[in-house]
Short mmCIF file of C-alpha atoms and ligand atoms in Angstrom, two decimals:
data_model
loop_
_atom_site.label_atom_id
_atom_site.label_comp_id
_atom_site.label_asym_id
_atom_site.label_seq_id
_atom_site.Cartn_x
_atom_site.Cartn_y
_atom_site.Cartn_z
CA SER A 126 140.55 166.23 49.51
CA PRO A 127 139.18 169.48 48.11
CA SER A 128 135.40 169.77 47.99
CA CYS A 129 135.39 171.65 44.70
CA GLY A 130 136.50 170.88 41.17
CA ASP A 131 138.74 173.88 40.71
CA ASP A 132 140.15 176.65 42.86
CA LYS A 133 138.94 179.50 40.69
CA LYS A 134 136.63 181.91 42.45
CA ARG A 135 133.22 182.85 41.12
CA ARG A 136 131.03 185.87 41.82
CA VAL A 137 128.25 184.33 43.88
CA CYS A 138 124.91 185.95 44.66
CA TYR A 139 122.92 184.38 47.50
CA TYR A 140 119.17 184.78 48.05
CA TYR A 141 117.61 184.04 51.41
CA ASP A 142 114.22 185.30 52.54
CA PRO A 143 113.69 184.83 56.30
CA GLY A 144 109.94 185.02 55.63
CA ILE A 145 109.92 181.31 54.70
CA SER A 146 111.46 180.21 58.01
CA THR A 147 108.20 179.78 59.94
CA VAL A 148 106.13 178.30 57.12
CA ASP A 149 104.58 175.02 58.24
CA TYR A 150 103.00 172.44 55.90
CA GLY A 151 101.13 171.07 58.91
CA GLU A 152 101.37 168.45 61.59
CA GLY A 153 103.65 165.60 60.56
CA HIS A 154 104.20 166.74 56.98
CA VAL A 155 107.60 165.69 55.69
CA MET A 156 108.32 168.99 53.89
CA VAL A 157 109.86 171.42 56.40
CA PRO A 158 110.73 174.87 54.98
CA HIS A 159 112.69 175.62 58.17
CA ARG A 160 115.52 173.40 56.78
CA VAL A 161 116.43 176.36 54.53
CA THR A 162 116.83 178.55 57.62
CA MET A 163 119.00 175.83 59.18
CA ALA A 164 121.17 175.82 56.05
CA HIS A 165 121.34 179.62 56.16
CA ASN A 166 122.36 179.60 59.83
CA LEU A 167 125.14 177.12 58.99
CA VAL A 168 126.30 179.26 56.06
CA ALA A 169 126.44 182.24 58.42
CA ALA A 170 128.21 180.25 61.16
CA TYR A 171 130.90 179.19 58.68
CA GLY A 172 131.44 182.86 57.84
CA MET A 173 130.39 182.58 54.21
CA LEU A 174 127.89 185.45 54.02
CA GLY A 175 130.78 187.88 53.49
CA ASP A 176 131.93 185.86 50.47
CA MET A 177 128.71 186.42 48.56
CA ARG A 178 126.66 189.32 47.34
CA ARG A 179 123.21 189.52 48.88
CA LEU A 180 120.47 191.53 47.28
CA ARG A 181 117.12 192.38 48.74
CA THR A 182 114.66 189.73 47.57
CA ALA A 183 111.21 191.02 46.83
CA PRO A 184 108.45 188.41 46.81
CA ALA A 185 107.25 187.62 43.29
CA THR A 186 103.98 189.18 42.11
CA ALA A 187 100.89 187.37 40.89
CA ALA A 188 101.60 188.79 37.43
CA GLU A 189 105.07 187.20 37.42
CA LEU A 190 103.60 183.83 38.39
CA ALA A 191 101.05 184.18 35.55
CA ASP A 192 103.95 184.02 33.09
CA PHE A 193 103.62 180.23 33.48
CA HIS A 194 100.65 179.44 35.69
CA ASP A 195 96.97 179.38 34.84
CA GLU A 196 95.17 182.54 36.06
CA GLY A 197 92.29 180.56 37.51
CA TYR A 198 94.63 178.36 39.51
CA LEU A 199 96.50 181.41 40.83
CA ALA A 200 93.22 183.06 41.85
CA LEU A 201 92.32 179.90 43.78
CA LEU A 202 95.75 179.66 45.39
CA GLN A 203 95.61 183.29 46.45
CA ASP A 204 92.17 182.91 48.05
CA LEU A 205 92.77 179.64 49.86
CA THR A 206 92.61 179.58 53.61
CA PRO A 207 93.30 176.63 55.89
CA ASP A 208 89.59 176.57 56.80
CA GLY A 209 88.80 175.33 53.35
CA CYS A 210 87.42 178.35 51.43
CA GLY A 211 88.21 177.75 47.81
CA GLY A 212 89.68 174.39 48.71
CA ASP A 213 88.09 171.09 47.93
CA ASP A 214 88.36 168.36 50.50
CA GLY A 215 88.88 169.67 53.96
CA GLY A 216 92.08 171.58 53.55
CA HIS A 217 93.92 169.90 50.70
CA LEU A 218 94.52 171.20 47.26
CA ARG A 219 93.20 169.19 44.36
CA GLU A 220 96.05 167.88 42.29
CA GLU A 221 96.16 168.39 38.57
CA GLY A 222 94.58 165.28 37.13
CA GLY A 223 91.94 165.22 39.83
CA GLY A 224 93.85 163.35 42.53
CA ARG A 225 93.21 164.30 46.12
CA GLY A 226 95.93 163.75 48.63
CA VAL A 227 97.66 164.88 51.73
CA ASP A 228 100.75 165.85 49.73
CA ASN A 229 99.54 169.41 49.08
CA PRO A 230 97.85 170.77 52.17
CA VAL A 231 96.40 174.26 52.38
CA PHE A 232 98.30 175.92 55.19
CA ASP A 233 98.61 179.36 56.74
CA ARG A 234 100.50 181.87 54.51
CA LEU A 235 100.69 179.39 51.60
CA TRP A 236 100.34 182.16 48.98
CA ASP A 237 102.99 184.32 50.66
CA TYR A 238 105.33 181.30 50.79
CA CYS A 239 104.90 180.74 47.03
CA LEU A 240 105.60 184.41 46.29
CA ARG A 241 108.74 184.35 48.43
CA TYR A 242 110.42 181.21 47.12
CA SER A 243 109.52 182.17 43.55
CA GLY A 244 110.75 185.73 44.10
CA GLY A 245 114.14 184.35 45.09
CA SER A 246 114.49 182.19 41.98
CA LEU A 247 113.33 185.01 39.70
CA ALA A 248 115.73 187.52 41.26
CA ALA A 249 118.55 184.98 40.96
CA ALA A 250 117.76 184.40 37.27
CA ARG A 251 117.69 188.17 36.62
CA THR A 252 121.07 188.61 38.26
CA LEU A 253 122.56 185.91 36.04
CA GLY A 254 120.87 187.49 33.03
CA SER A 255 122.46 190.85 33.84
CA GLY A 256 125.89 189.23 33.90
CA THR A 257 126.77 190.63 37.34
CA ALA A 258 127.16 187.21 39.00
CA ASP A 259 128.51 183.83 37.86
CA ILE A 260 126.47 181.74 40.31
CA ALA A 261 123.17 182.59 41.98
CA ILE A 262 121.72 180.52 44.83
CA ASN A 263 118.17 180.12 46.17
CA TRP A 264 117.91 177.08 48.44
CA SER A 265 114.17 177.70 49.04
CA GLY A 266 113.41 177.16 45.35
CA GLY A 267 113.49 174.05 43.20
CA MET A 268 109.81 173.07 43.32
CA HIS A 269 109.95 170.92 40.20
CA HIS A 270 106.56 169.12 40.27
CA ALA A 271 104.19 172.12 40.18
CA CYS A 272 102.02 172.20 37.04
CA ARG A 273 100.61 175.13 35.08
CA GLY A 274 97.17 174.56 36.56
CA GLY A 275 97.75 172.76 39.83
CA ALA A 276 99.84 171.69 42.80
CA ARG A 277 101.67 168.41 42.86
CA GLY A 278 104.24 166.69 45.07
CA PHE A 279 104.54 169.44 47.75
CA CYS A 280 105.02 172.03 44.95
CA TYR A 281 102.45 174.78 44.34
CA VAL A 282 104.27 177.22 42.06
CA ASN A 283 107.01 176.11 39.69
CA ASP A 284 109.75 178.63 40.42
CA ILE A 285 112.14 176.68 38.18
CA VAL A 286 109.99 177.15 35.09
CA LEU A 287 109.63 180.86 35.92
CA ALA A 288 113.41 181.23 36.38
CA ILE A 289 114.20 179.38 33.14
CA ARG A 290 111.70 181.55 31.23
CA GLU A 291 113.52 184.60 32.62
CA LEU A 292 116.92 183.16 31.59
CA LEU A 293 115.57 182.55 28.06
CA ALA A 294 115.29 186.33 27.66
CA HIS A 295 119.10 186.52 27.95
CA PHE A 296 120.49 183.16 26.82
CA ARG A 297 119.96 181.19 23.64
CA ARG A 298 119.93 177.75 25.28
CA VAL A 299 119.36 176.84 28.95
CA LEU A 300 120.25 173.47 30.47
CA TYR A 301 118.24 172.16 33.43
CA VAL A 302 119.83 169.43 35.59
CA ASP A 303 117.88 167.79 38.42
CA ILE A 304 119.59 165.63 41.06
CA ASP A 305 116.58 165.48 43.39
CA VAL A 306 115.67 161.81 44.01
CA HIS A 307 112.35 162.40 42.21
CA HIS A 308 111.78 162.88 38.49
CA GLY A 309 111.67 166.58 37.51
CA ASP A 310 108.39 166.03 35.67
CA GLY A 311 106.90 169.54 35.93
CA VAL A 312 109.94 171.22 34.40
CA GLN A 313 110.25 168.59 31.67
CA ALA A 314 106.58 168.99 30.75
CA ALA A 315 106.83 172.79 30.62
CA PHE A 316 109.67 172.74 28.05
CA GLU A 317 108.96 169.54 26.17
CA ALA A 318 108.10 171.43 22.99
CA SER A 319 111.21 173.63 23.06
CA ASN A 320 114.71 172.99 21.76
CA ARG A 321 116.04 175.98 23.68
CA VAL A 322 115.73 174.16 27.02
CA MET A 323 117.16 170.75 27.71
CA THR A 324 115.97 168.99 30.87
CA VAL A 325 118.03 166.21 32.44
CA SER A 326 116.79 164.38 35.54
CA PHE A 327 118.55 161.69 37.57
CA HIS A 328 116.06 159.92 39.85
CA GLN A 329 115.04 156.82 41.73
CA HIS A 330 112.69 154.84 39.52
CA GLY A 331 110.63 151.67 39.86
CA GLY A 332 108.61 149.96 42.55
CA GLY A 333 105.93 152.66 42.45
CA PHE A 334 108.32 155.42 43.53
CA PHE A 335 106.77 158.89 42.98
CA PRO A 336 105.95 160.16 40.37
CA GLY A 337 106.65 157.07 38.25
CA SER A 338 107.54 158.92 35.03
CA GLY A 339 111.07 159.44 33.69
CA ALA A 340 112.06 156.11 32.17
CA VAL A 341 115.19 156.27 30.04
CA ALA A 342 112.99 155.86 26.94
CA ASP A 343 111.16 159.09 27.86
CA VAL A 344 112.79 161.65 25.54
CA GLY A 345 109.89 164.07 25.26
CA LYS A 346 107.12 164.54 22.75
CA LYS A 347 107.52 164.42 18.97
CA GLY A 348 108.57 167.75 17.52
CA PRO A 349 111.51 170.16 17.80
CA GLY A 350 111.94 169.47 21.53
CA ARG A 351 112.34 165.72 21.11
CA TYR A 352 115.59 164.45 22.72
CA CYS A 353 115.82 167.74 24.64
CA ALA A 354 114.47 165.76 27.59
CA LEU A 355 116.86 163.20 29.04
CA ASN A 356 116.04 160.84 31.89
CA VAL A 357 118.45 158.78 33.93
CA PRO A 358 116.51 156.39 36.19
CA VAL A 359 118.41 154.51 38.90
CA SER A 360 117.43 151.85 41.43
CA VAL A 361 117.42 151.87 45.22
CA GLY A 362 120.78 152.08 46.98
CA ILE A 363 123.03 153.73 44.39
CA GLY A 364 126.21 155.20 45.93
CA ASP A 365 128.62 157.98 44.92
CA GLU A 366 130.87 155.94 42.67
CA GLU A 367 128.13 154.44 40.52
CA TYR A 368 126.15 157.68 40.44
CA HIS A 369 129.18 159.46 39.00
CA ARG A 370 129.76 156.70 36.48
CA LEU A 371 126.48 158.04 35.08
CA PHE A 372 126.52 161.73 35.99
CA GLU A 373 129.92 162.81 34.69
CA PRO A 374 130.06 161.15 31.27
CA ILE A 375 126.41 161.94 30.58
CA MET A 376 126.68 165.59 31.62
CA ALA A 377 129.97 166.03 29.73
CA ARG A 378 128.21 164.80 26.57
CA VAL A 379 125.14 166.95 27.22
CA MET A 380 127.43 170.00 27.37
CA GLU A 381 129.02 169.02 24.04
CA VAL A 382 125.85 168.35 22.12
CA PHE A 383 123.53 170.98 23.63
CA GLN A 384 126.07 173.80 24.18
CA PRO A 385 124.03 175.66 26.80
CA GLU A 386 124.65 179.32 27.59
CA ALA A 387 123.31 178.98 31.16
CA VAL A 388 122.61 176.11 33.55
CA VAL A 389 120.01 175.58 36.30
CA LEU A 390 120.93 172.86 38.81
CA GLN A 391 118.16 171.64 41.10
CA CYS A 392 120.03 170.24 44.14
CA GLY A 393 117.25 168.27 45.85
CA ALA A 394 118.89 166.71 48.92
CA ASP A 395 116.53 163.74 49.11
CA SER A 396 119.05 161.80 47.00
CA LEU A 397 121.32 161.70 50.07
CA ALA A 398 121.77 158.56 52.15
CA GLY A 399 119.43 158.44 55.12
CA ASP A 400 116.68 160.57 53.60
CA ARG A 401 113.16 159.99 54.95
CA LEU A 402 111.71 159.58 51.45
CA GLY A 403 114.57 158.82 49.07
CA GLU A 404 116.31 155.45 49.13
CA LEU A 405 119.67 156.27 47.57
CA ASN A 406 123.08 156.19 49.29
CA LEU A 407 124.79 159.40 48.14
CA THR A 408 127.11 161.13 50.59
CA THR A 409 127.28 164.91 50.96
CA ARG A 410 130.57 164.72 49.02
CA GLY A 411 129.04 162.68 46.22
CA HIS A 412 126.10 165.10 45.99
CA ALA A 413 128.41 168.14 46.01
CA GLN A 414 130.55 166.54 43.30
CA CYS A 415 127.57 167.12 40.97
CA VAL A 416 127.70 170.83 41.83
CA SER A 417 131.45 171.13 41.34
CA PHE A 418 131.32 169.16 38.09
CA ILE A 419 128.62 171.44 36.63
CA ARG A 420 130.43 174.52 38.02
CA SER A 421 133.62 173.51 36.21
CA PHE A 422 131.97 174.29 32.83
CA ASN A 423 132.09 177.97 33.77
CA LEU A 424 128.62 178.90 32.59
CA PRO A 425 126.17 181.18 34.43
CA LEU A 426 124.77 178.81 37.05
CA LEU A 427 121.57 178.94 39.09
CA LEU A 428 121.62 176.64 42.15
CA LEU A 429 118.23 175.74 43.61
CA GLY A 430 117.06 173.51 46.45
CA GLY A 431 114.21 171.01 46.14
CA GLY A 432 113.43 167.91 48.16
CA GLY A 433 115.26 166.78 51.27
CA TYR A 434 113.48 165.28 54.27
CA THR A 435 116.12 164.53 56.90
CA ILE A 436 116.56 168.17 57.68
CA ASN A 437 119.96 168.13 59.41
CA HIS A 438 121.36 166.32 56.34
CA VAL A 439 119.72 168.84 54.01
CA ALA A 440 121.19 171.83 55.85
CA SER A 441 124.66 170.23 55.88
CA CYS A 442 124.41 169.45 52.17
CA TRP A 443 123.35 172.93 51.04
CA CYS A 444 125.84 174.65 53.36
CA ASN A 445 128.65 172.56 51.86
CA GLU A 446 127.40 173.29 48.33
CA THR A 447 127.40 177.01 49.10
CA ALA A 448 131.11 176.59 49.94
CA VAL A 449 131.63 174.70 46.66
CA ALA A 450 129.94 177.56 44.77
CA ILE A 451 132.23 180.14 46.39
CA GLY A 452 135.28 177.91 45.97
CA LYS A 453 136.08 177.88 49.68
CA GLU A 454 137.35 175.08 51.90
CA ILE A 455 135.37 174.78 55.13
CA PRO A 456 136.16 172.52 58.07
CA ASN A 457 134.16 169.39 58.76
CA ASP A 458 133.49 170.39 62.37
CA ILE A 459 130.25 172.36 62.56
CA PRO A 460 130.92 175.68 64.33
CA LYS A 461 129.03 176.41 67.52
CA HIS A 462 126.18 178.66 66.45
CA GLY A 463 123.24 178.12 68.72
CA PHE A 464 121.62 175.54 66.43
CA ASP A 465 124.26 172.83 66.95
CA VAL A 466 121.73 170.66 68.74
CA PHE A 467 120.25 169.77 65.32
CA TYR A 468 123.55 168.10 64.35
CA LYS A 469 124.11 165.99 67.46
CA ASN A 470 123.29 162.66 65.80
CA GLN A 471 125.80 163.39 63.05
CA GLU A 472 128.40 164.14 65.73
CA TYR A 473 128.58 167.82 64.73
CA LYS A 474 130.28 166.93 61.43
CA LEU A 475 129.19 168.53 58.15
CA HIS A 476 129.90 165.30 56.29
CA TYR A 477 127.82 162.86 58.31
CA LYS A 478 128.48 159.14 58.29
CA LEU A 479 125.77 156.52 58.50
CA GLU A 480 126.07 153.01 59.82
CA THR A 481 125.59 150.31 57.17
CA LYS A 482 122.30 149.30 58.75
CA HIS A 483 120.88 152.74 57.86
CA LEU A 484 121.84 152.40 54.18
CA HIS A 485 119.67 150.77 51.54
CA ARG A 486 120.94 147.63 49.85
CA ASN A 487 122.28 148.54 46.43
CA ARG A 488 119.94 147.21 43.73
CA ASN A 489 122.10 148.59 40.89
CA THR A 490 124.73 146.43 39.23
CA ALA A 491 127.73 147.32 37.08
CA ASN A 492 125.70 146.02 34.14
CA SER A 493 122.56 148.00 34.94
CA ILE A 494 124.63 151.19 35.29
CA ASP A 495 126.42 150.58 31.97
CA GLY A 496 123.07 149.86 30.31
CA ILE A 497 121.49 153.10 31.51
CA ARG A 498 124.56 155.12 30.52
CA MET A 499 124.57 153.59 27.04
CA ALA A 500 120.85 154.17 26.58
CA ALA A 501 121.23 157.81 27.69
CA MET A 502 124.21 158.31 25.34
CA GLU A 503 122.18 156.78 22.51
CA ASN A 504 119.37 159.29 23.18
CA LEU A 505 121.92 162.12 23.17
CA SER A 506 123.34 161.00 19.83
CA LYS A 507 119.89 161.67 18.31
CA LEU A 508 119.79 165.28 19.45
CA LYS A 509 120.09 167.53 16.39
CA LEU A 510 119.79 171.25 16.99
C1 ZL4 B 48 103.23 162.99 53.56
O1 ZL4 B 48 103.58 161.83 56.99
O2 ZL4 B 48 103.60 159.15 46.50
C2 ZL4 B 48 102.30 164.02 53.78
C3 ZL4 B 48 103.68 162.70 52.27
C4 ZL4 B 48 101.81 164.23 55.06
C5 ZL4 B 48 101.54 163.70 57.37
C6 ZL4 B 48 100.36 162.82 57.74
C7 ZL4 B 48 99.70 162.04 56.64
C8 ZL4 B 48 100.14 160.61 56.56
C9 ZL4 B 48 105.01 160.91 53.12
C10 ZL4 B 48 104.56 161.66 52.05
C11 ZL4 B 48 99.78 159.92 55.25
C12 ZL4 B 48 100.79 160.11 54.16
C13 ZL4 B 48 100.40 159.46 52.83
N1 ZL4 B 48 102.20 163.48 56.09
C14 ZL4 B 48 101.05 160.15 51.64
C15 ZL4 B 48 100.62 158.97 46.11
C16 ZL4 B 48 100.67 159.30 47.48
C17 ZL4 B 48 99.48 159.90 48.21
C18 ZL4 B 48 99.94 160.52 49.53
O3 ZL4 B 48 111.11 166.22 46.69
N2 ZL4 B 48 100.62 159.54 50.38
C19 ZL4 B 48 101.38 160.06 46.54
C20 ZL4 B 48 105.18 162.98 46.74
C21 ZL4 B 48 104.81 161.57 47.12
C22 ZL4 B 48 102.89 160.13 46.63
C23 ZL4 B 48 106.65 163.22 46.80
C24 ZL4 B 48 108.46 164.93 46.40
C25 ZL4 B 48 108.75 166.40 46.20
C26 ZL4 B 48 110.17 166.69 45.75
C27 ZL4 B 48 110.40 168.19 45.49
C28 ZL4 B 48 106.96 164.66 46.46
N3 ZL4 B 48 103.41 161.34 46.88
C29 ZL4 B 48 101.36 158.32 48.40
C30 ZL4 B 48 101.80 159.03 49.66
C31 ZL4 B 48 103.15 162.53 55.95
C32 ZL4 B 48 103.68 162.24 54.64
C33 ZL4 B 48 104.59 161.18 54.41
C34 ZL4 B 48 104.99 161.34 50.71
N4 ZL4 B 48 104.40 161.77 49.57
C35 ZL4 B 48 106.05 160.57 50.31
N5 ZL4 B 48 106.10 160.54 48.97
C36 ZL4 B 48 105.11 161.30 48.54
O4 ZL4 B 48 110.48 166.04 44.54
C37 ZL4 B 48 110.13 169.09 46.63
CA1 CA B 49 115.73 164.24 39.71
ZN1 ZN B 50 112.30 164.97 45.69
#
């Protein structure tokens, strides 16, 4: 079956900065920036680089980051060193709200890493704004938890907020869709007061799962931006079919009522089955179906990465979604490309299969899915622009 919703080609612009490939969050940390390089190597091995435009990506500047972030926080971030200067508790960055944790370590070249992944998302947004591409891709972006004044959930700079603010200079209304397994809290918070940005997050919710916000009743603060935040919480073990019984009708209605002029899709791959952190059961096809469904609306589209902690799955997922963006069929057999060893335990197939014992028992029911869909539709019916 085809991996994309329609055969029509799109002009795709692809941003990859090799400077992120050796960034290391530290011993044993679950976030591995090298997964983006793995995805890139797969994209190249499948011969897709010739199907996309590639522009030189300059790292962002501190001034560009200051468009959203607090100057004091940026000064701290820029001066941090792994030895602890400017840090707080032996090499970890204080979270906004005062929490201290191992989630946001201070590592070598942290500032440079932030400038590079943000530079990619900003360049991608500018290309869409100029109208010279239909789809722009930056798999190293999608850091949806970062706050104005602090790091949170492995995210230091919120490249998504920066990219959306750039898009707002060109488009009347921007839709943000987040299929990462975690709630897109940082992006929601940044635009809660605005009716020019609608944020929609699908996420695992309940049982203390991070960050804990994003109940279906969470529709944003009182004011003009109310109901421009939509949350679709699901329980452990949801699979493709049930996910799309939510995703497609809800997103079709969002398109009708919000009428966006551009869309940002955060493609966090931690919603895939077998992720180290997420506990959902999506396949690479089910995940990519979100991309092809959003693509079918034919609006300027920014595709970003995000979470994803079983790195061979992440690379397979984003490589396949690059093919979906282009509108190209690619074979399931991973080409020999010198990095094949990473894909041995998925038998060198792009669309990996997991044994049932590696899946999470589905805690969603037909009734719970219908209930969430109806509650989300009810929230959407209250959106008046
Ligand atoms: C780790 O193994 O739920 C960090 C983080 C580092 C290495 C060694 C330390 C071991 C899992 C996570 C101790 C780990 C304890 N190391 C982590 C409340 C928490 C405090 C920290 O996909 N402990 C915090 C953040 C979430 C919490 C998820 C998702 C980002 C995104 C977009 C962010 N934080 C409890 C957890 C490990 C680690 C192993 C970890 N952290 C799992 N979940 C969290 O949405 C990019
Ligand atoms: Ca999400
Ligand atoms: Zn995540």
